[in-house]
Short mmCIF file of C-alpha atoms and ligand atoms in Angstrom, two decimals:
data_model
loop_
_atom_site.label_atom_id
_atom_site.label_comp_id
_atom_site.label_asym_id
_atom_site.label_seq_id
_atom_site.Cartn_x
_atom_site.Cartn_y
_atom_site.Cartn_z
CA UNK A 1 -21.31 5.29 10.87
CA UNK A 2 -20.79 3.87 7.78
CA UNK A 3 -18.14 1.44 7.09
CA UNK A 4 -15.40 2.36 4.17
CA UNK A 5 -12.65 0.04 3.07
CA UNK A 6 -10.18 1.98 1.26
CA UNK A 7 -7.42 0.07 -1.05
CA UNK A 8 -4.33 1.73 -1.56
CA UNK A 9 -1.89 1.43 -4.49
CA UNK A 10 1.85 3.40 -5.08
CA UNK A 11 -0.80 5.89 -7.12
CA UNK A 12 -1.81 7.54 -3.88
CA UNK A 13 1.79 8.42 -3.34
CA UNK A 14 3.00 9.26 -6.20
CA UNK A 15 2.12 13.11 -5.97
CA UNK A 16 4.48 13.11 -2.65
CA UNK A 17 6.88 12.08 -5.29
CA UNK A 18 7.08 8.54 -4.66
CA UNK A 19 7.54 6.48 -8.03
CA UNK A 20 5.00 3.95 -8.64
CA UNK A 21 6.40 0.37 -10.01
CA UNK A 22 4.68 -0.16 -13.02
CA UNK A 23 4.37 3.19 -15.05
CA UNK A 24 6.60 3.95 -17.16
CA UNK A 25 9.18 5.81 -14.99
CA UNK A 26 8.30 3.23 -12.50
CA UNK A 27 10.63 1.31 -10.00
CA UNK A 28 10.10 -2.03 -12.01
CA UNK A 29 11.54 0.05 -15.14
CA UNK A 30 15.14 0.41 -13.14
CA UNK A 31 15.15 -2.50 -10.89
CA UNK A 32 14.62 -6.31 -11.75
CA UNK A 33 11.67 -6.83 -9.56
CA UNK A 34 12.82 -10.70 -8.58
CA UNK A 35 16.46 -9.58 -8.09
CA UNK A 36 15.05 -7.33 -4.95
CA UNK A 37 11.18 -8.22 -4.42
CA UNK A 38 11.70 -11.56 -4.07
CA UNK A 39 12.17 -14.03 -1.50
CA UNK A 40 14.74 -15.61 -4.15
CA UNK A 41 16.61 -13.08 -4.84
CA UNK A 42 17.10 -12.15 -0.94
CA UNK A 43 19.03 -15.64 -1.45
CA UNK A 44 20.87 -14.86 -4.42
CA UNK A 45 22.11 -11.06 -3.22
CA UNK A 46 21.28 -9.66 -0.04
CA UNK A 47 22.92 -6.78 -0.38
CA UNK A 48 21.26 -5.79 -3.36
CA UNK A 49 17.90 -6.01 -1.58
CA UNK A 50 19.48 -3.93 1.61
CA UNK A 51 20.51 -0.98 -0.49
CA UNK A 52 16.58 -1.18 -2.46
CA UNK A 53 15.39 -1.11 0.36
CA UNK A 54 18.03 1.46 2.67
CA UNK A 55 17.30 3.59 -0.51
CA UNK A 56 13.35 3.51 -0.57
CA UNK A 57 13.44 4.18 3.35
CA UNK A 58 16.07 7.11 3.04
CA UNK A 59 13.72 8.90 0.18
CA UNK A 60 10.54 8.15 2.40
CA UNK A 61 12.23 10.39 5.09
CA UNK A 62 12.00 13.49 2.12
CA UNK A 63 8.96 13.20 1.23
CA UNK A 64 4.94 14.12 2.89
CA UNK A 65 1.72 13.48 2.96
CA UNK A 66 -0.37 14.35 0.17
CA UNK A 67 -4.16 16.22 -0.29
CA UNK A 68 -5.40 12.49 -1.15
CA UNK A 69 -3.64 10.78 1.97
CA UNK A 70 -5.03 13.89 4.01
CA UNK A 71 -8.71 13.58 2.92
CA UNK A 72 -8.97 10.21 3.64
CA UNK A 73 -7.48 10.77 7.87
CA UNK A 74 -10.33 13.40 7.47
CA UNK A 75 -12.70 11.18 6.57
CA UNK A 76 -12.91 9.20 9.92
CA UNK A 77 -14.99 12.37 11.27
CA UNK A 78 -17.82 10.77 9.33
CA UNK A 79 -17.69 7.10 7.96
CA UNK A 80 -15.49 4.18 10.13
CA UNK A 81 -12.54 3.92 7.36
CA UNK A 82 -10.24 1.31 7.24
CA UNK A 83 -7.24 1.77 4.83
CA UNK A 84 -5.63 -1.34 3.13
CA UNK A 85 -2.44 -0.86 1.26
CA UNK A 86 -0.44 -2.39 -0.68
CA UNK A 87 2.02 0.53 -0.47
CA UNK A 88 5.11 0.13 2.22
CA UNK A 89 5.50 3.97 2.91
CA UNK A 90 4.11 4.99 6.22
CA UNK A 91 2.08 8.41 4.04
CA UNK A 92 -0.82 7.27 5.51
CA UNK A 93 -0.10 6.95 9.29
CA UNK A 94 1.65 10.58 8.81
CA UNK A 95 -1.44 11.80 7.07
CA UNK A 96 -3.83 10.79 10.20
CA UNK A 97 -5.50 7.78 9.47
CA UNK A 98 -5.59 5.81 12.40
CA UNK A 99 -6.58 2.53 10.74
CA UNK A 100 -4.55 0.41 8.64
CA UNK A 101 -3.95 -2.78 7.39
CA UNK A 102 -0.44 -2.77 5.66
CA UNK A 103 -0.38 -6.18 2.94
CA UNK A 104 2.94 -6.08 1.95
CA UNK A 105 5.14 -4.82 5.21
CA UNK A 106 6.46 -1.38 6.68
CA UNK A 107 9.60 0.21 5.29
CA UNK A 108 9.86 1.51 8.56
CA UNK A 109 10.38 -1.69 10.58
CA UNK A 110 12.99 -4.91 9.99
CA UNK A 111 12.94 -8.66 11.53
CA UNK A 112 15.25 -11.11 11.68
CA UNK A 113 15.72 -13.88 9.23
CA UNK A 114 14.15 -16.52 11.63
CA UNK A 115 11.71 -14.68 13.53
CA UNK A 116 9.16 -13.46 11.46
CA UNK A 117 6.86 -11.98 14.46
CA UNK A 118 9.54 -10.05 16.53
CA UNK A 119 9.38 -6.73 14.26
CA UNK A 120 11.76 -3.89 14.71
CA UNK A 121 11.11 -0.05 14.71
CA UNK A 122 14.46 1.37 12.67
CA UNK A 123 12.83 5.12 11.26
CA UNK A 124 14.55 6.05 8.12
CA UNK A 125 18.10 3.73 9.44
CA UNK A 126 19.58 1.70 6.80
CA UNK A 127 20.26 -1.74 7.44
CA UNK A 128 23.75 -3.57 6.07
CA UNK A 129 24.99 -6.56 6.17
CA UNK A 130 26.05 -7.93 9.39
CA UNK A 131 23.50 -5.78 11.44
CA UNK A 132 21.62 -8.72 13.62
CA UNK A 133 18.91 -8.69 16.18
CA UNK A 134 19.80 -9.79 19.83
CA UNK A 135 20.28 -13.38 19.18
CA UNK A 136 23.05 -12.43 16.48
CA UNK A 137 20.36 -13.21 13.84
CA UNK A 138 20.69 -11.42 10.16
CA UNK A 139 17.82 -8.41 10.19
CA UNK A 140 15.73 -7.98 7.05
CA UNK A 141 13.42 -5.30 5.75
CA UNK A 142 9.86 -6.52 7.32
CA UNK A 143 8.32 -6.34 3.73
CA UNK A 144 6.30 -9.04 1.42
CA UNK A 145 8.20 -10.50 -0.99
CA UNK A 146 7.50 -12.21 -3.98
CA UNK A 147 6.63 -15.76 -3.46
CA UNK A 148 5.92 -15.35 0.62
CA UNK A 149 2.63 -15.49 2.31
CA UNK A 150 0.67 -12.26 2.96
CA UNK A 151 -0.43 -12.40 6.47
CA UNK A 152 -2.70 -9.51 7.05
CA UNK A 153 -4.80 -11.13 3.87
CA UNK A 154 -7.54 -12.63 6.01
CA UNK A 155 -7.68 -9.51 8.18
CA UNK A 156 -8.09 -7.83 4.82
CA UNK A 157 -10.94 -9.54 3.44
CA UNK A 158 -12.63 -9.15 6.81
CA UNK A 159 -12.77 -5.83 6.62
CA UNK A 160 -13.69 -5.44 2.86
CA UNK A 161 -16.47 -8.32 3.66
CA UNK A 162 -17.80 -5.83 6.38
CA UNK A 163 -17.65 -2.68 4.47
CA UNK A 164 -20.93 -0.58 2.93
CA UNK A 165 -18.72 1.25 0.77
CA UNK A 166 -15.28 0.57 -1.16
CA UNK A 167 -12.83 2.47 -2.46
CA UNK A 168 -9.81 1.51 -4.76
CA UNK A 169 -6.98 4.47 -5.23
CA UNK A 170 -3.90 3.98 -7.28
CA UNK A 171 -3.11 0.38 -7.94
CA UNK A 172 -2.79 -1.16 -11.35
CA UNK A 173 -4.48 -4.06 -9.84
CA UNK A 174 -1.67 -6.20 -11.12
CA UNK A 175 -0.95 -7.99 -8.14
CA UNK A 176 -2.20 -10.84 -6.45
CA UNK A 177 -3.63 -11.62 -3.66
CA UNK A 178 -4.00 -7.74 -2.98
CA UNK A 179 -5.98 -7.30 -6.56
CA UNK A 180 -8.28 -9.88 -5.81
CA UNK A 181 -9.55 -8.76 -2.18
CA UNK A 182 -12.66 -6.50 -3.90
CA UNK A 183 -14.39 -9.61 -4.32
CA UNK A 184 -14.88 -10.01 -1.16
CA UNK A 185 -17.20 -7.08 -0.95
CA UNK A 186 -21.04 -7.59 -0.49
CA UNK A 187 -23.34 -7.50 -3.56
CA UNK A 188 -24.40 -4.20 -5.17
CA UNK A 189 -22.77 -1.74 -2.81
CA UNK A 190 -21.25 1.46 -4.06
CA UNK A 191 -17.44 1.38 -5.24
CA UNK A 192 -15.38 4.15 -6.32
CA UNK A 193 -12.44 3.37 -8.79
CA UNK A 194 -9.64 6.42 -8.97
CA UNK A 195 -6.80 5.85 -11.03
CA UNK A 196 -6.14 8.69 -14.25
CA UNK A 197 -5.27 5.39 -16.27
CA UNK A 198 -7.29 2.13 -17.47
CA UNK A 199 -7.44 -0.06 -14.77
CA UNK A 200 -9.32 -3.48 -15.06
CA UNK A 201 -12.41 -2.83 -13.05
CA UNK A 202 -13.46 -6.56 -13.10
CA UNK A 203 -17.06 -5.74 -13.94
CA UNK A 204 -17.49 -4.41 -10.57
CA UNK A 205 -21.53 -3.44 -10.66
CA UNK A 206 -22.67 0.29 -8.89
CA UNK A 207 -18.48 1.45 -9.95
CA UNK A 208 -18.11 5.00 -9.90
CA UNK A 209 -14.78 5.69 -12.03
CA UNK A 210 -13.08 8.73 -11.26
CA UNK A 211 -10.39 8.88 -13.75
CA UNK A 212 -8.01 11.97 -12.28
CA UNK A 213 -5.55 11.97 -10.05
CA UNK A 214 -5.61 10.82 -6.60
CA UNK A 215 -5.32 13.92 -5.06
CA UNK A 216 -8.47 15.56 -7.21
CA UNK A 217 -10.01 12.16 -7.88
CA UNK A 218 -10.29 11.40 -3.43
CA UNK A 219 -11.33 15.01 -3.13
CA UNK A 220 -14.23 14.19 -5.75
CA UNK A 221 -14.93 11.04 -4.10
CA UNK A 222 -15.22 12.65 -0.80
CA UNK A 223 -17.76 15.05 -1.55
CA UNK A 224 -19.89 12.33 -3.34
CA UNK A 225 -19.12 10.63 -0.03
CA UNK A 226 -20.77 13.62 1.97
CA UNK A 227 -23.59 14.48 0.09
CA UNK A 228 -25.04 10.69 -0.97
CA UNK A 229 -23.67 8.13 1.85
CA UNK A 230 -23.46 10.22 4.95
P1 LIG B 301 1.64 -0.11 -9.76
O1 LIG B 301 2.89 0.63 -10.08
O2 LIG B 301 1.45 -1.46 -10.34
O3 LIG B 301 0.37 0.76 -10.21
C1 LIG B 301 0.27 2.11 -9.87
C2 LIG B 301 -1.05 2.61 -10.34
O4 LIG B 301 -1.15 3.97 -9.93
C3 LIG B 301 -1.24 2.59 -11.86
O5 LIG B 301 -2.49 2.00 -12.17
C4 LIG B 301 -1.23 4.07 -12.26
O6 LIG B 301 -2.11 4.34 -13.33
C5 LIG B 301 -1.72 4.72 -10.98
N1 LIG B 301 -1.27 6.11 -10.79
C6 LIG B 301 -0.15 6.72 -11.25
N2 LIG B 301 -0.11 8.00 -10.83
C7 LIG B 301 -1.23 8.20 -10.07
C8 LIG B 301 -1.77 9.31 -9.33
N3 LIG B 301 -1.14 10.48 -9.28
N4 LIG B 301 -2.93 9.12 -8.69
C9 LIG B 301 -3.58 7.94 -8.72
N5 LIG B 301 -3.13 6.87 -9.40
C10 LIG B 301 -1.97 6.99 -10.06
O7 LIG B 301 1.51 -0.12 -8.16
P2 LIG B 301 0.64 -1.08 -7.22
O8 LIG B 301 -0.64 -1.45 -7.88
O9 LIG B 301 0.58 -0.44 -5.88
O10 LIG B 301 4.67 -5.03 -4.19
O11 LIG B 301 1.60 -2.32 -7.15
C11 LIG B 301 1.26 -3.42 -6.35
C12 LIG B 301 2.50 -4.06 -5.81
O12 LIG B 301 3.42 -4.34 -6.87
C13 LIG B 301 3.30 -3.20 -4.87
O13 LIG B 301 2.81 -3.23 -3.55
C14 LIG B 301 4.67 -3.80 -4.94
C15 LIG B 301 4.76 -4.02 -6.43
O14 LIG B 301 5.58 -5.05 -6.86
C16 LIG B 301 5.82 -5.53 -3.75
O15 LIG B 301 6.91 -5.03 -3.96
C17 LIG B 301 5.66 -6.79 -2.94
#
């Protein structure tokens, strides 16, 4: 089978009715990103972050899977797919796919402050202030912040280093390291670009833009998929 690395942006969620950050009704519009993406301003106000966060997690519990998230789970029956997101929703695990690398955390699962690698299971729960793991440690959401390491980068780039095809869905590209991880791909091999917007495609040779939707524009892809890669 054919390997696919697929890269996921808040645009593949955004027909569940998830808001993206950086359109124009976007989370970044009605949120200071470093007062509650940051590692700084999880110093300056905790709280704040908590209730982002308790308030992201408690809308994820509304929401589904969408045609787009569905097609790619479907997928697996012919290429070997591995899904990279940047997005912290868990759409894709509920859609199928049984491979994927989450870059920037789970909104699903918490740590504590000073254990970065014990990670916690909490659903849809909010977390508060004062709400510890066993050693009486504070918990956090077990999400990448601004100005921390990503540690499923390297993971990452292996993948999109091993894949025949690419696919990027939804992202504005805007954010580094996650923006950056096409170039890993080998030389000349197809790509597929879906995003209804401008996106900068960084010159990417053999691109096949699909400006729609990501629920039309991954159906599209898919039966390009089928009828020239399979
Ligand atoms: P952005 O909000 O930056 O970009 C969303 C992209 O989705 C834009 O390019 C839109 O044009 C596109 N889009 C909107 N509706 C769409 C639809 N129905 N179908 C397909 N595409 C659509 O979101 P990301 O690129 O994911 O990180 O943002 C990257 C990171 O920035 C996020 O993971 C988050 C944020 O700050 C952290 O919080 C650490």
């Amino acid at each position: 089978m054919k390997k696919i690395a697929v890269l996921t942006g808040a645009g593949i969620s955004a027909e569940s009715g998830i808001s993206t950050f950086r359109d124009s009704d976007g989370l970044w519009e009605q949120h200071n990103v470093m007062d509650v993406a940051s590692i700084e301003g999880w110093y300056k106000n905790p709280k704040l972050v908590l209730d982002f966060y308790n308030e992201r997690r408690k809308q994820l519990e509304t929401v589904e899977p969408n045609a787009a998230h569905k097609i790619l789970h479907e997928l697996e029956n012919h290429f070997n797919v591995c899904v990279i997101t940047q997005n912290v929703d868990n759409l894709h695990e509920r859609a199928g796919s049984t491979n994927i690398i989450h870059l920037h955390g789970e909104l699903t699962k918490v740590r504590s402050i000073a254990d970065e690698d014990t990670v916690y299971d909490i659903g849809y729960k909010a977390i508060n202030i004062g709400d510890t793991d066993k050693s009486g440690v504070q918990l956090r959401p077990h999400i990448v912040w601004f100005g921390e390491a990503v540690p499923m980068l390297n993971a990452a780039a292996d993948k999109v280093a091993q894949a025949d095809i690419i696919a990027i869905i939804g992202t504005s590209l805007n954010v580094y390291p996650a923006a950056g991880l096409v170039n890993y791909k080998k030389n000349g091999i197809p790509v597929f670009l879906i995003n209804p917007n401008d996106v900068n495609p960084f010159h990417i040779q053999n691109l096949t833009l699909i400006q729609e939707k990501a629920t039309t524009g991954v159906e599209k892809m898919r039966n390009i998929l089928i009828e020239k890669y399979l």
